[in-house]
Short mmCIF file of C-alpha atoms in Angstrom, two decimals:
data_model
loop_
_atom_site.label_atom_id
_atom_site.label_comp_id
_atom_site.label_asym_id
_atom_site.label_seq_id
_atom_site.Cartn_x
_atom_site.Cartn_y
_atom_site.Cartn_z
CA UNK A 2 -89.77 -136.53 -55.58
CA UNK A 3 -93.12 -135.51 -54.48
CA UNK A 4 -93.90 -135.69 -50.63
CA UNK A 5 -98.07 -136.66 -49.91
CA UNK A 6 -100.25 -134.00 -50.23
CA UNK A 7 -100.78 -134.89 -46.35
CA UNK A 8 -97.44 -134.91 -44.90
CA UNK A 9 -97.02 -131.42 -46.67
CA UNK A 10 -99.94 -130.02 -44.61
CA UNK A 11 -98.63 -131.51 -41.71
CA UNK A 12 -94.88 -129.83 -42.36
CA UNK A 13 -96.53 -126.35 -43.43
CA UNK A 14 -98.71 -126.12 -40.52
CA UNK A 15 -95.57 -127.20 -37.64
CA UNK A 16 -94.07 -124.49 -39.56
CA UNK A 17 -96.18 -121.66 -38.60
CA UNK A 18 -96.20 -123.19 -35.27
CA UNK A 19 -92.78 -122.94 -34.24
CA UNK A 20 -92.42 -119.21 -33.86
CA UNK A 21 -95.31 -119.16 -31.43
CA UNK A 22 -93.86 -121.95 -29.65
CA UNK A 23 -90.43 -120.79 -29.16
CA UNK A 24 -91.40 -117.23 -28.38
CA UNK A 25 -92.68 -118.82 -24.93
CA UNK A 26 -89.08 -119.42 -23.93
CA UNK A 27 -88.00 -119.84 -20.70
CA UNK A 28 -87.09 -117.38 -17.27
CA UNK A 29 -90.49 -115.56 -18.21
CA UNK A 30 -91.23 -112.59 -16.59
CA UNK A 31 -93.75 -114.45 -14.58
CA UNK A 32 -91.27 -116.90 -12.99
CA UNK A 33 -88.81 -114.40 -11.74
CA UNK A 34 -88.99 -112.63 -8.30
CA UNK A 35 -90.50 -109.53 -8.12
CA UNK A 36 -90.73 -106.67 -5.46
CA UNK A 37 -93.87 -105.14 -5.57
CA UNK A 38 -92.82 -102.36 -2.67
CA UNK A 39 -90.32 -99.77 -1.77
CA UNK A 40 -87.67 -102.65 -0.74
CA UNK A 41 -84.90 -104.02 -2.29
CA UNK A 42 -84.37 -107.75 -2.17
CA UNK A 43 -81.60 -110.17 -3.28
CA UNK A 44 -82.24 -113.68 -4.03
CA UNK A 45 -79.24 -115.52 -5.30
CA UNK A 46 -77.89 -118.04 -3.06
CA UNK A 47 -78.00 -119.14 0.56
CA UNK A 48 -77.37 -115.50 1.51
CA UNK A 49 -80.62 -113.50 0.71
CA UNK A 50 -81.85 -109.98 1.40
CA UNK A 51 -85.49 -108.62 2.06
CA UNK A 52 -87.05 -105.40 1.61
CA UNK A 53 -83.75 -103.27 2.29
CA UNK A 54 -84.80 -99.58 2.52
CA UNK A 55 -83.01 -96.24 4.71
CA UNK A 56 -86.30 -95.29 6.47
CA UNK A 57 -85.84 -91.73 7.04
CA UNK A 58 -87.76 -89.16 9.55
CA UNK A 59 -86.37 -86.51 9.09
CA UNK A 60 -83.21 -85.50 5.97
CA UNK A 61 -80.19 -86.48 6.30
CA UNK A 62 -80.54 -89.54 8.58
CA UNK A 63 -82.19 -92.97 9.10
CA UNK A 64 -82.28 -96.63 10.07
CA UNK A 65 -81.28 -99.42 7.77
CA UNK A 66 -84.13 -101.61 7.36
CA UNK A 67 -83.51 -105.11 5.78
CA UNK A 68 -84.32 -108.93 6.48
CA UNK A 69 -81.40 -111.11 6.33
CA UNK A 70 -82.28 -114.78 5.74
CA UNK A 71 -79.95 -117.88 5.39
CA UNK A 72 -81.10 -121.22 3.49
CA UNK A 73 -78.09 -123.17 4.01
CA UNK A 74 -79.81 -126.05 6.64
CA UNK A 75 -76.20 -126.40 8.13
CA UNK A 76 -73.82 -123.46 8.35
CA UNK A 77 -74.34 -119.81 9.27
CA UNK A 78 -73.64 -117.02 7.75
CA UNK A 79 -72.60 -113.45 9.23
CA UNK A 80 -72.76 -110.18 7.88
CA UNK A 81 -69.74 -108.30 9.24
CA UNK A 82 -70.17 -104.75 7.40
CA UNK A 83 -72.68 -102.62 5.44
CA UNK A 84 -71.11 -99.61 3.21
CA UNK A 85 -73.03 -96.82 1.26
CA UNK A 86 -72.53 -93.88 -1.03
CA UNK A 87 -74.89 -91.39 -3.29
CA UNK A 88 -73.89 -93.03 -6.44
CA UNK A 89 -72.05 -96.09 -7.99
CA UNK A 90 -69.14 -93.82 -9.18
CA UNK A 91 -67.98 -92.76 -5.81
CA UNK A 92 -66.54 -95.75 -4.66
CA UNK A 93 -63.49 -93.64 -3.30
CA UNK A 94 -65.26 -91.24 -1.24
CA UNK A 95 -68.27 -92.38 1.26
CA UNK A 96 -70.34 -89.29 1.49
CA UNK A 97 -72.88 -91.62 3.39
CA UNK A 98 -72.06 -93.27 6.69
CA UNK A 99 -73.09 -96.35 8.09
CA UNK A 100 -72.83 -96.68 11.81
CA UNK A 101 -70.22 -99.76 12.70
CA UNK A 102 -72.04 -102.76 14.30
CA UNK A 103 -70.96 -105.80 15.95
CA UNK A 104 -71.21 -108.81 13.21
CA UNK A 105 -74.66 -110.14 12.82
CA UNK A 106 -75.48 -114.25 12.74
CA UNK A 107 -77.80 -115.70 10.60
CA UNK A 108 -78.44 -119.16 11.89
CA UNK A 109 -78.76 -121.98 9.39
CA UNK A 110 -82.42 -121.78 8.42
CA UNK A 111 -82.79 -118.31 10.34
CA UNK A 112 -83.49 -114.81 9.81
CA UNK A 113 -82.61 -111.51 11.31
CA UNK A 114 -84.42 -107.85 10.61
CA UNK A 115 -81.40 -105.45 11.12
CA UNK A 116 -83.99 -102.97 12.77
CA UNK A 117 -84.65 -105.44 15.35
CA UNK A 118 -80.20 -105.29 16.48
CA UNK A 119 -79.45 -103.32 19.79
CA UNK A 120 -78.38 -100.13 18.88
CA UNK A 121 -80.33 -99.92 15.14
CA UNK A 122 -77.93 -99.21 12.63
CA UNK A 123 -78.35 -95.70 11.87
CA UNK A 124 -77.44 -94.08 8.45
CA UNK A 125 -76.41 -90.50 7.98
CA UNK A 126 -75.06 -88.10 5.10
CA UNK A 127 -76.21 -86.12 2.40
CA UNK A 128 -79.92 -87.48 1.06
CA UNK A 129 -83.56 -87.45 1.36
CA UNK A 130 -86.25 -89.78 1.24
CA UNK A 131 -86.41 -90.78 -2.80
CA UNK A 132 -82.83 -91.19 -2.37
CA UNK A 133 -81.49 -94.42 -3.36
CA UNK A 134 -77.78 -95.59 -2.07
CA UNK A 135 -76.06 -98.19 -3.11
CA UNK A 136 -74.86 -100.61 -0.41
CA UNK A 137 -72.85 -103.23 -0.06
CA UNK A 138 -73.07 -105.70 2.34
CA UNK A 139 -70.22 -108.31 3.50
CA UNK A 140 -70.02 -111.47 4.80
CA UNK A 141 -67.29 -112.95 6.70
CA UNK A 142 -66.51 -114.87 3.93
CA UNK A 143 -66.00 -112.14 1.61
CA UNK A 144 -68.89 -112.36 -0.10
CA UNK A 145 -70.28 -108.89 -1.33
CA UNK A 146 -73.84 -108.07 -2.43
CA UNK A 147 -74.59 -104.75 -4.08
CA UNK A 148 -78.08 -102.82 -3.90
CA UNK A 149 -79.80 -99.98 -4.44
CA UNK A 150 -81.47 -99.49 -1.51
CA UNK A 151 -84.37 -96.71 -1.42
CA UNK A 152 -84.87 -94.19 1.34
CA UNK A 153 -88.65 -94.15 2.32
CA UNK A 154 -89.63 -91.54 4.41
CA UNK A 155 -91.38 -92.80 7.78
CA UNK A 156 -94.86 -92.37 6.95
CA UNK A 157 -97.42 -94.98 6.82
CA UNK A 158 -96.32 -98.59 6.54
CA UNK A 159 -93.22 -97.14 7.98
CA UNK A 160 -93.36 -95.01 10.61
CA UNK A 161 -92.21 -95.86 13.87
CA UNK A 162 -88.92 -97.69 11.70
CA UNK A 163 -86.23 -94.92 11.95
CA UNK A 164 -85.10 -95.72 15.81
CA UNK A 165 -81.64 -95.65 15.45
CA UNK A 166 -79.91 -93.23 17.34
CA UNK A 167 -77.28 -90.86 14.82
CA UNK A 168 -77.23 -88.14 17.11
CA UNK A 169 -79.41 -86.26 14.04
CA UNK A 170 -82.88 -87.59 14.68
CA UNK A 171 -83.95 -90.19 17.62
CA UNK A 172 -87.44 -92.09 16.91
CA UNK A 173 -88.49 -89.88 14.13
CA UNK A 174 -88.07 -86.71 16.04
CA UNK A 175 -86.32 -83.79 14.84
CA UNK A 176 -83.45 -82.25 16.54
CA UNK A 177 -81.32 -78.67 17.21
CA UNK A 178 -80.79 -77.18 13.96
CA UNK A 179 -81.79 -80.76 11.69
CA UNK A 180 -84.49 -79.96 9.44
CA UNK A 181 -88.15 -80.55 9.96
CA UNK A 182 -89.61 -84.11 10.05
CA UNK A 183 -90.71 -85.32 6.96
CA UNK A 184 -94.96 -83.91 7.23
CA UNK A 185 -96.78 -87.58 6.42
CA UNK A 186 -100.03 -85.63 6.41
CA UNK A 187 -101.79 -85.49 2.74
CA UNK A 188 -102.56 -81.92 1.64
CA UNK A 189 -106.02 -80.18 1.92
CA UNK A 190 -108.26 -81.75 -1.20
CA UNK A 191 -109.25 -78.05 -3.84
CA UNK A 192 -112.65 -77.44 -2.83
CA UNK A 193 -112.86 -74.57 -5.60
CA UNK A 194 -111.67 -74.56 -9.59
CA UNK A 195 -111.49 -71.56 -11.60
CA UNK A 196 -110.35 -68.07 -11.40
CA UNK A 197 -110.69 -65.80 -8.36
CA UNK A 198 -113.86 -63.59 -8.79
CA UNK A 199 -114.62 -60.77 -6.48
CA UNK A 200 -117.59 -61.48 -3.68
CA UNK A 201 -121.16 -60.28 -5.09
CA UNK A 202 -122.65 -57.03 -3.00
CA UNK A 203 -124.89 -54.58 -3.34
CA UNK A 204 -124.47 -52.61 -6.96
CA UNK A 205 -126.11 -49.36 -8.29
CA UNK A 206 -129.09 -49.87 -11.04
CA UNK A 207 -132.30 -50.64 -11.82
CA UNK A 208 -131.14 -54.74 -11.29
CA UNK A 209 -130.23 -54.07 -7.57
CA UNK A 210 -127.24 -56.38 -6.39
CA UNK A 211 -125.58 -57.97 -9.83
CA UNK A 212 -126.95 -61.04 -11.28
CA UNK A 213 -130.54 -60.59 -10.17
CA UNK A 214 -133.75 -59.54 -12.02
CA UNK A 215 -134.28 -55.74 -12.20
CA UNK A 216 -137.21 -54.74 -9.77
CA UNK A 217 -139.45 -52.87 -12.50
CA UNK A 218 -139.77 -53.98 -16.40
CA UNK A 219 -137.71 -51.50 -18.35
CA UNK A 220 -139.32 -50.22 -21.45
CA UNK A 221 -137.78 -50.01 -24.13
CA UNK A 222 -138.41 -48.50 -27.70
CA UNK A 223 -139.48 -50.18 -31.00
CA UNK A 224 -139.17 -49.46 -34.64
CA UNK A 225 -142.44 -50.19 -36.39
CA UNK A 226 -142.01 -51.92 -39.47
CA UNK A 227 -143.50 -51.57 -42.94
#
């Protein structure tokens, strides 16, 4: 049986379609959240977690900086503990060390900056700003979110952020034998390009100093030609 010449078009032409169509798909790129900064966030749930970064002064030691922020309308939630480490593999050993704190609330609806606690949690161990750590933080429920959270050095949108006091560094000064303070200044700009060449002076000759025009013409010989 032969279909109409138009419902043939019409078949053909859904045909190339489709592909284009379906390609669109859904959970684009577009739709999802996205961190443009140093921060690490976590957005599944009622439990969330906002820009979470180690600003450092100095290496070595920092502050954990992260916004905590609770969407249930009705029940609060508390964060009871924070662990770190250099890498995802050493789970058994904690090479980093985050200070002990006293649980933190998160009213319904609420949010807390863990900067903003009396004493700022400090974090210490072996790392330097570029560092990431993963963390895990826990909830009195049990709950556990992991992160890699970034250490920043405190320069620019982040200085005056490492306050906590881990006996290393105390408001982004340097102490006894710590290392130096991170320097936030940007280096001198190259003024000059090229290869190091001797200053010009005075020179022997006809020319006088280099480069310049001899005083009197020089004559010079010719062959006549035929």
């Amino acid at each position: 049986m032969h279909l109409p010449r138009r419902l043939t078009l019409a078949v053909g032409a859904l045909a190339l379609v489709a592909p284009t169509l379906t390609s669109c798909g859904f959970n684009l790129g577009t739709d999802r959240p996205y961190t443009p900064a140093a921060g690490t966030n976590f957005v599944d749930g009622s439990f969330k977690v906002l820009g979470a970064t180690v600003v450092s002064a100095a290496p070595g030691a920092g502050t954990l900086v992260v916004g905590l922020n609770n969407d249930d309308p009705l029940e609060p939630i508390t964060l009871t503990a924070v662990d770190a480490r250099t890498s995802p593999d050493d789970a058994s050993e904690l090479p980093i060390e985050v200070a002990s704190f006293d649980p933190v609330e998160i009213a319904p609806l609420g949010f807390v900056n863990l900067v903003e606690v009396d004493p700022a949690i400090g974090v210490t161990g072996d790392f330097i700003a570029g560092d990431v750590l993963p963390m895990t933080f826990t909830l009195d429920s049990g709950e556990t979110v992991d992160l890699g959270v970034p250490v920043v050095a405190a320069c620019d949108e982040y200085e005056g952020f490492d306050v906590a006091d881990t006996g290393e560094t105390r408001s982004g000064e340097a102490a006894g034998s710590v290392e130096e303070s991170y320097d936030c200044e940007f280096p001198e700009a190259v003024v000059e390009y090229g290869p190091e060449t001797e200053p010009q002076g005075e020179v022997d000759g006809p020319g006088g100093n280099e480069g310049t025009a001899p005083d009197e013409p020089v004559e010079t010989e010719s062959t006549p030609t035929e």
